[in-house]
PDB file of C-alpha atoms in Angstrom:
ATOM      1  CA  MET A   1      12.248  12.857   4.186  1.00 52.00           C
ATOM      2  CA  PHE A   2      14.264  15.887   3.113  1.00 55.00           C
ATOM      3  CA  ILE A   3      12.661  19.191   4.140  1.00 62.00           C
ATOM      4  CA  PRO A   4      13.997  22.220   2.243  1.00 63.00           C
ATOM      5  CA  PRO A   5      14.986  25.368   4.136  1.00 66.00           C
ATOM      6  CA  PHE A   6      12.173  27.837   4.761  1.00 70.00           C
ATOM      7  CA  ASP A   7      13.744  30.488   2.520  1.00 74.00           C
ATOM      8  CA  GLU A   8      13.702  28.049  -0.420  1.00 74.00           C
ATOM      9  CA  VAL A   9      10.018  27.327   0.161  1.00 76.00           C
ATOM     10  CA  GLU A  10       9.290  31.049   0.320  1.00 80.00           C
ATOM     11  CA  SER A  11      11.098  31.615  -2.978  1.00 81.00           C
ATOM     12  CA  LEU A  12       8.949  29.131  -4.921  1.00 81.00           C
ATOM     13  CA  ASN A  13       7.099  30.547  -7.911  1.00 85.00           C
ATOM     14  CA  MET A  14       3.528  29.424  -7.226  1.00 88.00           C
ATOM     15  CA  ASP A  15       2.386  30.211 -10.773  1.00 90.00           C
ATOM     16  CA  LYS A  16       5.040  27.798 -12.050  1.00 87.00           C
ATOM     17  CA  VAL A  17       4.039  25.193  -9.454  1.00 83.00           C
ATOM     18  CA  ILE A  18       0.364  25.364 -10.432  1.00 90.00           C
ATOM     19  CA  ALA A  19       1.215  25.286 -14.155  1.00 87.00           C
ATOM     20  CA  SER A  20       3.339  22.147 -13.640  1.00 81.00           C
ATOM     21  CA  PHE A  21       0.527  20.516 -11.666  1.00 84.00           C
ATOM     22  CA  ASP A  22      -1.983  21.294 -14.427  1.00 84.00           C
ATOM     23  CA  GLN A  23       0.417  19.979 -17.076  1.00 79.00           C
ATOM     24  CA  LEU A  24       0.824  16.687 -15.234  1.00 78.00           C
ATOM     25  CA  HIS A  25      -2.927  16.151 -14.988  1.00 82.00           C
ATOM     26  CA  GLN A  26      -3.649  16.947 -18.626  1.00 85.00           C
ATOM     27  CA  ASN A  27      -1.609  14.013 -19.922  1.00 83.00           C
ATOM     28  CA  PHE A  28      -1.742  10.553 -18.358  1.00 84.00           C
ATOM     29  CA  SER A  29       0.131   8.855 -21.193  1.00 83.00           C
ATOM     30  CA  GLY A  30       2.911   6.740 -19.737  1.00 80.00           C
ATOM     31  CA  SER A  31       1.284   6.663 -16.296  1.00 82.00           C
ATOM     32  CA  TYR A  32       1.565   3.566 -14.141  1.00 82.00           C
ATOM     33  CA  PHE A  33      -1.241   2.409 -11.859  1.00 88.00           C
ATOM     34  CA  VAL A  34      -1.041  -0.210  -9.105  1.00 88.00           C
ATOM     35  CA  PHE A  35      -4.004  -2.009  -7.543  1.00 90.00           C
ATOM     36  CA  VAL A  36      -3.510  -4.450  -4.686  1.00 90.00           C
ATOM     37  CA  GLY A  37      -5.862  -6.435  -2.499  1.00 89.00           C
ATOM     38  CA  ASN A  38      -8.686  -8.903  -2.910  1.00 88.00           C
ATOM     39  CA  VAL A  39      -9.848  -7.765  -6.352  1.00 86.00           C
ATOM     40  CA  ASP A  40     -12.119  -9.574  -8.778  1.00 91.00           C
ATOM     41  CA  VAL A  41     -10.393  -9.036 -12.129  1.00 90.00           C
ATOM     42  CA  ASP A  42     -13.533  -9.594 -14.229  1.00 93.00           C
ATOM     43  CA  THR A  43     -15.443  -7.012 -12.196  1.00 93.00           C
ATOM     44  CA  MET A  44     -12.584  -4.538 -12.214  1.00 92.00           C
ATOM     45  CA  ARG A  45     -11.697  -4.693 -15.920  1.00 92.00           C
ATOM     46  CA  PRO A  46     -14.759  -2.746 -17.225  1.00 93.00           C
ATOM     47  CA  LEU A  47     -14.268  -0.140 -14.493  1.00 93.00           C
ATOM     48  CA  LEU A  48     -10.679   0.396 -15.628  1.00 91.00           C
ATOM     49  CA  ARG A  49     -11.857   0.835 -19.201  1.00 90.00           C
ATOM     50  CA  LYS A  50     -14.516   3.296 -18.099  1.00 91.00           C
ATOM     51  CA  TYR A  51     -12.414   5.476 -15.823  1.00 90.00           C
ATOM     52  CA  LEU A  52      -8.678   5.035 -16.469  1.00 88.00           C
ATOM     53  CA  ALA A  53      -8.976   4.638 -20.229  1.00 86.00           C
ATOM     54  CA  ASN A  54     -10.850   7.943 -20.408  1.00 87.00           C
ATOM     55  CA  LEU A  55      -8.204   9.981 -18.656  1.00 88.00           C
ATOM     56  CA  PRO A  56      -6.708  12.669 -20.942  1.00 87.00           C
ATOM     57  CA  GLY A  57      -3.596  11.666 -22.858  1.00 83.00           C
ATOM     58  CA  LYS A  58      -1.397  12.870 -25.717  1.00 81.00           C
ATOM     59  CA  GLY A  59      -0.085   9.476 -26.796  1.00 76.00           C
ATOM     60  CA  HIS A  60       3.349  10.197 -25.317  1.00 75.00           C
ATOM     61  CA  ALA A  61       4.621  10.935 -21.840  1.00 72.00           C
ATOM     62  CA  ASP A  62       5.634  14.471 -20.916  1.00 71.00           C
ATOM     63  CA  GLN A  63       9.341  14.894 -20.269  1.00 71.00           C
ATOM     64  CA  ILE A  64       9.423  16.715 -16.946  1.00 65.00           C
ATOM     65  CA  GLN A  65      12.686  16.967 -15.061  1.00 65.00           C
ATOM     66  CA  PRO A  66      11.945  17.080 -11.321  1.00 62.00           C
ATOM     67  CA  GLU A  67      13.942  19.390  -9.106  1.00 64.00           C
ATOM     68  CA  TYR A  68      14.807  18.143  -5.626  1.00 64.00           C
ATOM     69  CA  PRO A  69      16.011  20.475  -2.878  1.00 65.00           C
ATOM     70  CA  LEU A  70      18.975  18.845  -1.151  1.00 70.00           C
ATOM     71  CA  PRO A  71      20.231  19.486   2.375  1.00 71.00           C
ATOM     72  CA  LYS A  72      23.095  21.928   2.613  1.00 72.00           C
ATOM     73  CA  ARG A  73      26.540  20.462   3.210  1.00 76.00           C
ATOM     74  CA  GLY A  74      28.378  20.831   6.493  1.00 79.00           C
ATOM     75  CA  ILE A  75      27.382  20.779  10.136  1.00 82.00           C
ATOM     76  CA  ARG A  76      24.223  22.678  11.041  1.00 82.00           C
ATOM     77  CA  LYS A  77      23.442  22.967  14.744  1.00 85.00           C
ATOM     78  CA  LYS A  78      20.372  24.416  16.439  1.00 85.00           C
ATOM     79  CA  GLU A  79      19.530  24.605  20.123  1.00 86.00           C
ATOM     80  CA  ILE A  80      15.881  25.118  21.011  1.00 85.00           C
ATOM     81  CA  PHE A  81      14.900  25.932  24.571  1.00 87.00           C
ATOM     82  CA  VAL A  82      11.267  25.486  25.580  1.00 85.00           C
ATOM     83  CA  GLY A  83       9.454  24.336  28.718  1.00 83.00           C
ATOM     84  CA  LYS A  84      10.618  24.109  32.334  1.00 83.00           C
ATOM     85  CA  ASP A  85      10.931  20.353  32.937  1.00 87.00           C
ATOM     86  CA  ASN A  86      14.332  18.707  33.123  1.00 88.00           C
ATOM     87  CA  LYS A  87      13.872  16.994  29.774  1.00 91.00           C
ATOM     88  CA  ALA A  88      15.684  17.199  26.457  1.00 93.00           C
ATOM     89  CA  SER A  89      15.783  15.496  23.088  1.00 94.00           C
ATOM     90  CA  VAL A  90      18.969  15.123  21.080  1.00 95.00           C
ATOM     91  CA  ARG A  91      18.245  14.906  17.365  1.00 94.00           C
ATOM     92  CA  ILE A  92      21.029  14.222  14.899  1.00 94.00           C
ATOM     93  CA  ILE A  93      20.531  13.614  11.180  1.00 92.00           C
ATOM     94  CA  PHE A  94      23.173  12.394   8.724  1.00 93.00           C
ATOM     95  CA  ASN A  95      22.609  12.442   4.971  1.00 89.00           C
ATOM     96  CA  GLY A  96      24.631  11.993   1.826  1.00 89.00           C
ATOM     97  CA  ALA A  97      25.040  10.196  -1.487  1.00 87.00           C
ATOM     98  CA  PHE A  98      24.101   6.513  -1.723  1.00 86.00           C
ATOM     99  CA  ASN A  99      24.561   4.122  -4.651  1.00 84.00           C
ATOM    100  CA  TYR A 100      21.354   2.091  -4.464  1.00 79.00           C
ATOM    101  CA  THR A 101      21.227  -1.637  -5.039  1.00 81.00           C
ATOM    102  CA  GLU A 102      18.980  -4.152  -3.291  1.00 82.00           C
ATOM    103  CA  GLU A 103      22.018  -5.613  -1.517  1.00 85.00           C
ATOM    104  CA  GLU A 104      23.211  -2.214  -0.294  1.00 86.00           C
ATOM    105  CA  SER A 105      19.691  -1.277   0.775  1.00 86.00           C
ATOM    106  CA  LEU A 106      19.422  -4.395   2.933  1.00 88.00           C
ATOM    107  CA  ARG A 107      22.922  -3.871   4.373  1.00 90.00           C
ATOM    108  CA  PHE A 108      22.008  -0.313   5.304  1.00 92.00           C
ATOM    109  CA  THR A 109      18.824  -1.495   7.046  1.00 92.00           C
ATOM    110  CA  LEU A 110      20.628  -4.214   8.992  1.00 94.00           C
ATOM    111  CA  LEU A 111      23.432  -1.823   9.949  1.00 93.00           C
ATOM    112  CA  THR A 112      20.826   0.586  11.317  1.00 95.00           C
ATOM    113  CA  ASP A 113      19.279  -2.230  13.362  1.00 95.00           C
ATOM    114  CA  ILE A 114      22.670  -3.235  14.793  1.00 95.00           C
ATOM    115  CA  LEU A 115      23.428   0.353  15.744  1.00 94.00           C
ATOM    116  CA  ARG A 116      20.023   0.528  17.472  1.00 95.00           C
ATOM    117  CA  LEU A 117      20.889  -2.549  19.546  1.00 94.00           C
ATOM    118  CA  ARG A 118      24.238  -1.092  20.539  1.00 94.00           C
ATOM    119  CA  LEU A 119      22.725   2.241  21.549  1.00 95.00           C
ATOM    120  CA  ILE A 120      20.175   0.509  23.745  1.00 94.00           C
ATOM    121  CA  GLU A 121      22.864  -1.602  25.393  1.00 93.00           C
ATOM    122  CA  SER A 122      25.465   1.129  25.817  1.00 94.00           C
ATOM    123  CA  LEU A 123      23.667   4.460  26.197  1.00 94.00           C
ATOM    124  CA  ARG A 124      20.530   3.264  27.959  1.00 94.00           C
ATOM    125  CA  GLU A 125      21.289   0.057  29.861  1.00 93.00           C
ATOM    126  CA  GLU A 126      24.964   0.533  30.797  1.00 94.00           C
ATOM    127  CA  ARG A 127      25.437   4.293  31.014  1.00 93.00           C
ATOM    128  CA  GLN A 128      21.795   5.320  31.582  1.00 93.00           C
ATOM    129  CA  LEU A 129      22.194   8.428  29.424  1.00 94.00           C
ATOM    130  CA  ILE A 130      18.971   8.118  27.440  1.00 93.00           C
ATOM    131  CA  TYR A 131      15.384   7.112  28.159  1.00 93.00           C
ATOM    132  CA  ALA A 132      14.860   5.431  24.783  1.00 89.00           C
ATOM    133  CA  SER A 133      16.692   4.858  21.513  1.00 86.00           C
ATOM    134  CA  GLY A 134      15.045   6.249  18.403  1.00 90.00           C
ATOM    135  CA  ILE A 135      16.874   5.598  15.127  1.00 93.00           C
ATOM    136  CA  SER A 136      15.554   5.426  11.588  1.00 91.00           C
ATOM    137  CA  SER A 137      17.052   5.184   8.120  1.00 91.00           C
ATOM    138  CA  GLN A 138      15.693   6.012   4.682  1.00 86.00           C
ATOM    139  CA  LEU A 139      16.915   5.807   1.108  1.00 82.00           C
ATOM    140  CA  PHE A 140      15.806   8.250  -1.592  1.00 76.00           C
ATOM    141  CA  PRO A 141      16.081   7.738  -5.370  1.00 69.00           C
ATOM    142  CA  ILE A 142      16.807  11.439  -5.937  1.00 66.00           C
ATOM    143  CA  ALA A 143      19.927  13.125  -7.292  1.00 65.00           C
ATOM    144  CA  GLY A 144      21.537   9.788  -8.072  1.00 70.00           C
ATOM    145  CA  GLY A 145      20.586   8.282  -4.696  1.00 79.00           C
ATOM    146  CA  ARG A 146      20.599   9.676  -1.160  1.00 85.00           C
ATOM    147  CA  TYR A 147      20.515   8.250   2.345  1.00 90.00           C
ATOM    148  CA  GLN A 148      19.295   9.663   5.642  1.00 90.00           C
ATOM    149  CA  LEU A 149      20.103   8.320   9.100  1.00 93.00           C
ATOM    150  CA  ALA A 150      18.250  10.011  11.964  1.00 93.00           C
ATOM    151  CA  PHE A 151      18.611   9.712  15.747  1.00 95.00           C
ATOM    152  CA  ILE A 152      16.110  10.903  18.353  1.00 95.00           C
ATOM    153  CA  LEU A 153      17.494  10.370  21.850  1.00 95.00           C
ATOM    154  CA  PRO A 154      15.416  11.675  24.803  1.00 95.00           C
ATOM    155  CA  CYS A 155      17.468  12.406  27.898  1.00 95.00           C
ATOM    156  CA  ALA A 156      17.872  14.693  30.893  1.00 94.00           C
ATOM    157  CA  ALA A 157      18.731  18.274  29.972  1.00 93.00           C
ATOM    158  CA  GLU A 158      22.172  18.159  31.610  1.00 94.00           C
ATOM    159  CA  GLN A 159      23.100  14.990  29.660  1.00 95.00           C
ATOM    160  CA  THR A 160      22.832  16.322  26.103  1.00 94.00           C
ATOM    161  CA  ASP A 161      26.581  16.804  25.544  1.00 95.00           C
ATOM    162  CA  ALA A 162      27.334  13.382  27.028  1.00 96.00           C
ATOM    163  CA  VAL A 163      24.696  11.784  24.770  1.00 96.00           C
ATOM    164  CA  VAL A 164      26.150  13.382  21.634  1.00 95.00           C
ATOM    165  CA  SER A 165      29.670  12.279  22.603  1.00 96.00           C
ATOM    166  CA  ALA A 166      28.539   8.720  23.387  1.00 96.00           C
ATOM    167  CA  LEU A 167      26.614   8.447  20.110  1.00 96.00           C
ATOM    168  CA  PHE A 168      29.659   9.389  18.039  1.00 96.00           C
ATOM    169  CA  GLN A 169      31.762   6.945  20.031  1.00 95.00           C
ATOM    170  CA  GLU A 170      29.374   4.132  19.120  1.00 94.00           C
ATOM    171  CA  ILE A 171      29.392   5.150  15.461  1.00 94.00           C
ATOM    172  CA  GLN A 172      33.189   5.177  15.430  1.00 94.00           C
ATOM    173  CA  ARG A 173      33.275   1.806  17.193  1.00 93.00           C
ATOM    174  CA  LEU A 174      31.003   0.319  14.532  1.00 92.00           C
ATOM    175  CA  GLN A 175      33.255   1.754  11.824  1.00 91.00           C
ATOM    176  CA  LYS A 176      36.346   0.127  13.374  1.00 91.00           C
ATOM    177  CA  ASP A 177      34.879  -3.139  14.648  1.00 86.00           C
ATOM    178  CA  PRO A 178      32.506  -5.031  12.328  1.00 86.00           C
ATOM    179  CA  PRO A 179      29.330  -6.498  13.822  1.00 91.00           C
ATOM    180  CA  SER A 180      29.634  -9.887  15.461  1.00 92.00           C
ATOM    181  CA  MET A 181      27.912 -12.917  13.962  1.00 93.00           C
ATOM    182  CA  ALA A 182      25.557 -12.942  16.955  1.00 94.00           C
ATOM    183  CA  GLU A 183      24.490  -9.343  16.236  1.00 94.00           C
ATOM    184  CA  LEU A 184      24.119 -10.023  12.524  1.00 93.00           C
ATOM    185  CA  ASN A 185      22.053 -13.164  13.061  1.00 93.00           C
ATOM    186  CA  GLN A 186      19.839 -11.341  15.554  1.00 95.00           C
ATOM    187  CA  VAL A 187      18.942  -8.493  13.180  1.00 94.00           C
ATOM    188  CA  LYS A 188      18.569 -10.878  10.217  1.00 94.00           C
ATOM    189  CA  LYS A 189      16.047 -12.933  12.178  1.00 93.00           C
ATOM    190  CA  ALA A 190      14.111  -9.821  13.223  1.00 94.00           C
ATOM    191  CA  TRP A 191      14.131  -8.429   9.668  1.00 91.00           C
ATOM    192  CA  THR A 192      12.881 -11.751   8.236  1.00 91.00           C
ATOM    193  CA  GLN A 193       9.968 -11.834  10.681  1.00 92.00           C
ATOM    194  CA  LEU A 194       9.047  -8.213   9.964  1.00 91.00           C
ATOM    195  CA  HIS A 195       9.260  -8.865   6.218  1.00 89.00           C
ATOM    196  CA  LYS A 196       6.813 -11.767   6.503  1.00 90.00           C
ATOM    197  CA  GLU A 197       4.377  -9.535   8.368  1.00 92.00           C
ATOM    198  CA  ARG A 198       4.712  -6.747   5.801  1.00 89.00           C
ATOM    199  CA  LEU A 199       3.868  -9.143   2.965  1.00 89.00           C
ATOM    200  CA  GLN A 200       0.365  -9.341   4.443  1.00 91.00           C
ATOM    201  CA  ASP A 201      -0.062  -5.557   4.123  1.00 92.00           C
ATOM    202  CA  ASP A 202      -1.612  -4.134   0.934  1.00 93.00           C
ATOM    203  CA  ASP A 203       0.009  -0.719   1.449  1.00 92.00           C
ATOM    204  CA  TYR A 204       3.445  -2.333   1.613  1.00 89.00           C
ATOM    205  CA  TRP A 205       2.861  -4.168  -1.677  1.00 89.00           C
ATOM    206  CA  ALA A 206       1.623  -0.976  -3.346  1.00 88.00           C
ATOM    207  CA  ARG A 207       4.690   1.010  -2.233  1.00 84.00           C
ATOM    208  CA  GLN A 208       7.134  -1.694  -3.294  1.00 83.00           C
ATOM    209  CA  LEU A 209       5.545  -2.203  -6.712  1.00 84.00           C
ATOM    210  CA  LEU A 210       5.511   1.530  -7.390  1.00 81.00           C
ATOM    211  CA  GLU A 211       9.113   1.948  -6.272  1.00 77.00           C
ATOM    212  CA  SER A 212      10.199  -1.007  -8.398  1.00 78.00           C
ATOM    213  CA  LYS A 213       8.572   0.479 -11.485  1.00 75.00           C
ATOM    214  CA  LEU A 214       9.377   4.150 -11.005  1.00 65.00           C
ATOM    215  CA  THR A 215      12.616   4.379  -9.030  1.00 66.00           C
ATOM    216  CA  THR A 216      14.493   1.390  -7.631  1.00 67.00           C
ATOM    217  CA  PRO A 217      14.396  -2.399  -8.113  1.00 68.00           C
ATOM    218  CA  THR A 218      12.730  -4.304  -5.258  1.00 70.00           C
ATOM    219  CA  ALA A 219      11.847  -7.687  -6.814  1.00 74.00           C
ATOM    220  CA  ARG A 220      14.478  -9.717  -4.958  1.00 75.00           C
ATOM    221  CA  LEU A 221      13.654  -8.052  -1.640  1.00 74.00           C
ATOM    222  CA  LEU A 222      10.029  -9.040  -2.178  1.00 76.00           C
ATOM    223  CA  PHE A 223      10.327 -12.537  -3.613  1.00 76.00           C
ATOM    224  CA  ALA A 224      13.776 -13.875  -2.697  1.00 76.00           C
ATOM    225  CA  PRO A 225      14.964 -12.165   0.506  1.00 80.00           C
ATOM    226  CA  GLU A 226      16.665 -15.326   1.770  1.00 81.00           C
ATOM    227  CA  LYS A 227      19.144 -15.228  -1.116  1.00 81.00           C
ATOM    228  CA  LEU A 228      19.961 -11.583  -0.401  1.00 81.00           C
ATOM    229  CA  LEU A 229      20.453 -12.300   3.297  1.00 85.00           C
ATOM    230  CA  LYS A 230      22.955 -15.057   2.474  1.00 82.00           C
ATOM    231  CA  THR A 231      25.162 -12.514   0.667  1.00 81.00           C
ATOM    232  CA  ILE A 232      25.587 -10.455   3.852  1.00 82.00           C
TER     233      ILE A 232
END
């Protein structure tokens, strides 16, 4: 997630924040609720009428324009020295604009998985620069769409510069040389298995249904992932 700079947090007008919070909770018109799990509809229906139907509402949704703090452009580097052990952690985060579609979302996920495989093979197994390969990617429906790609690479303290150089080499190699069919099939198979497991999770369903309604479409990722995979 994007974390705003400390000075921006300090500059927040708390009276305005509290007033906006109160405004949101005085009008539930236009709200969207999601319930997932083993629910008896006949038992639940009178409870919804009793509790949700009695929430305050004005008959129309409030038009509130959210403000999202975005990361500052350019390279920002920090070196933090703590402890005495010969251990270090290289953390690099990329972010920028992203035009969201379900196809592009899946491509971005698979590309992240391929890069993870290459880092394990190159930086850990072959060159023994890192102890483990931590890489994650996220998409955000803010400011027209944003992406974040984060690396956490634990290593020996004297290897930090070599790790940074090797990481950028792998990124550049992936930009020049497309993934092989073997790599693509490997991450597709892993993603398919993980997707099947997630479909058994109520929290996953709740997040996807909320995102589909409020921010980004997810129906094909949920119900027809095989067709999306065939396009890649």
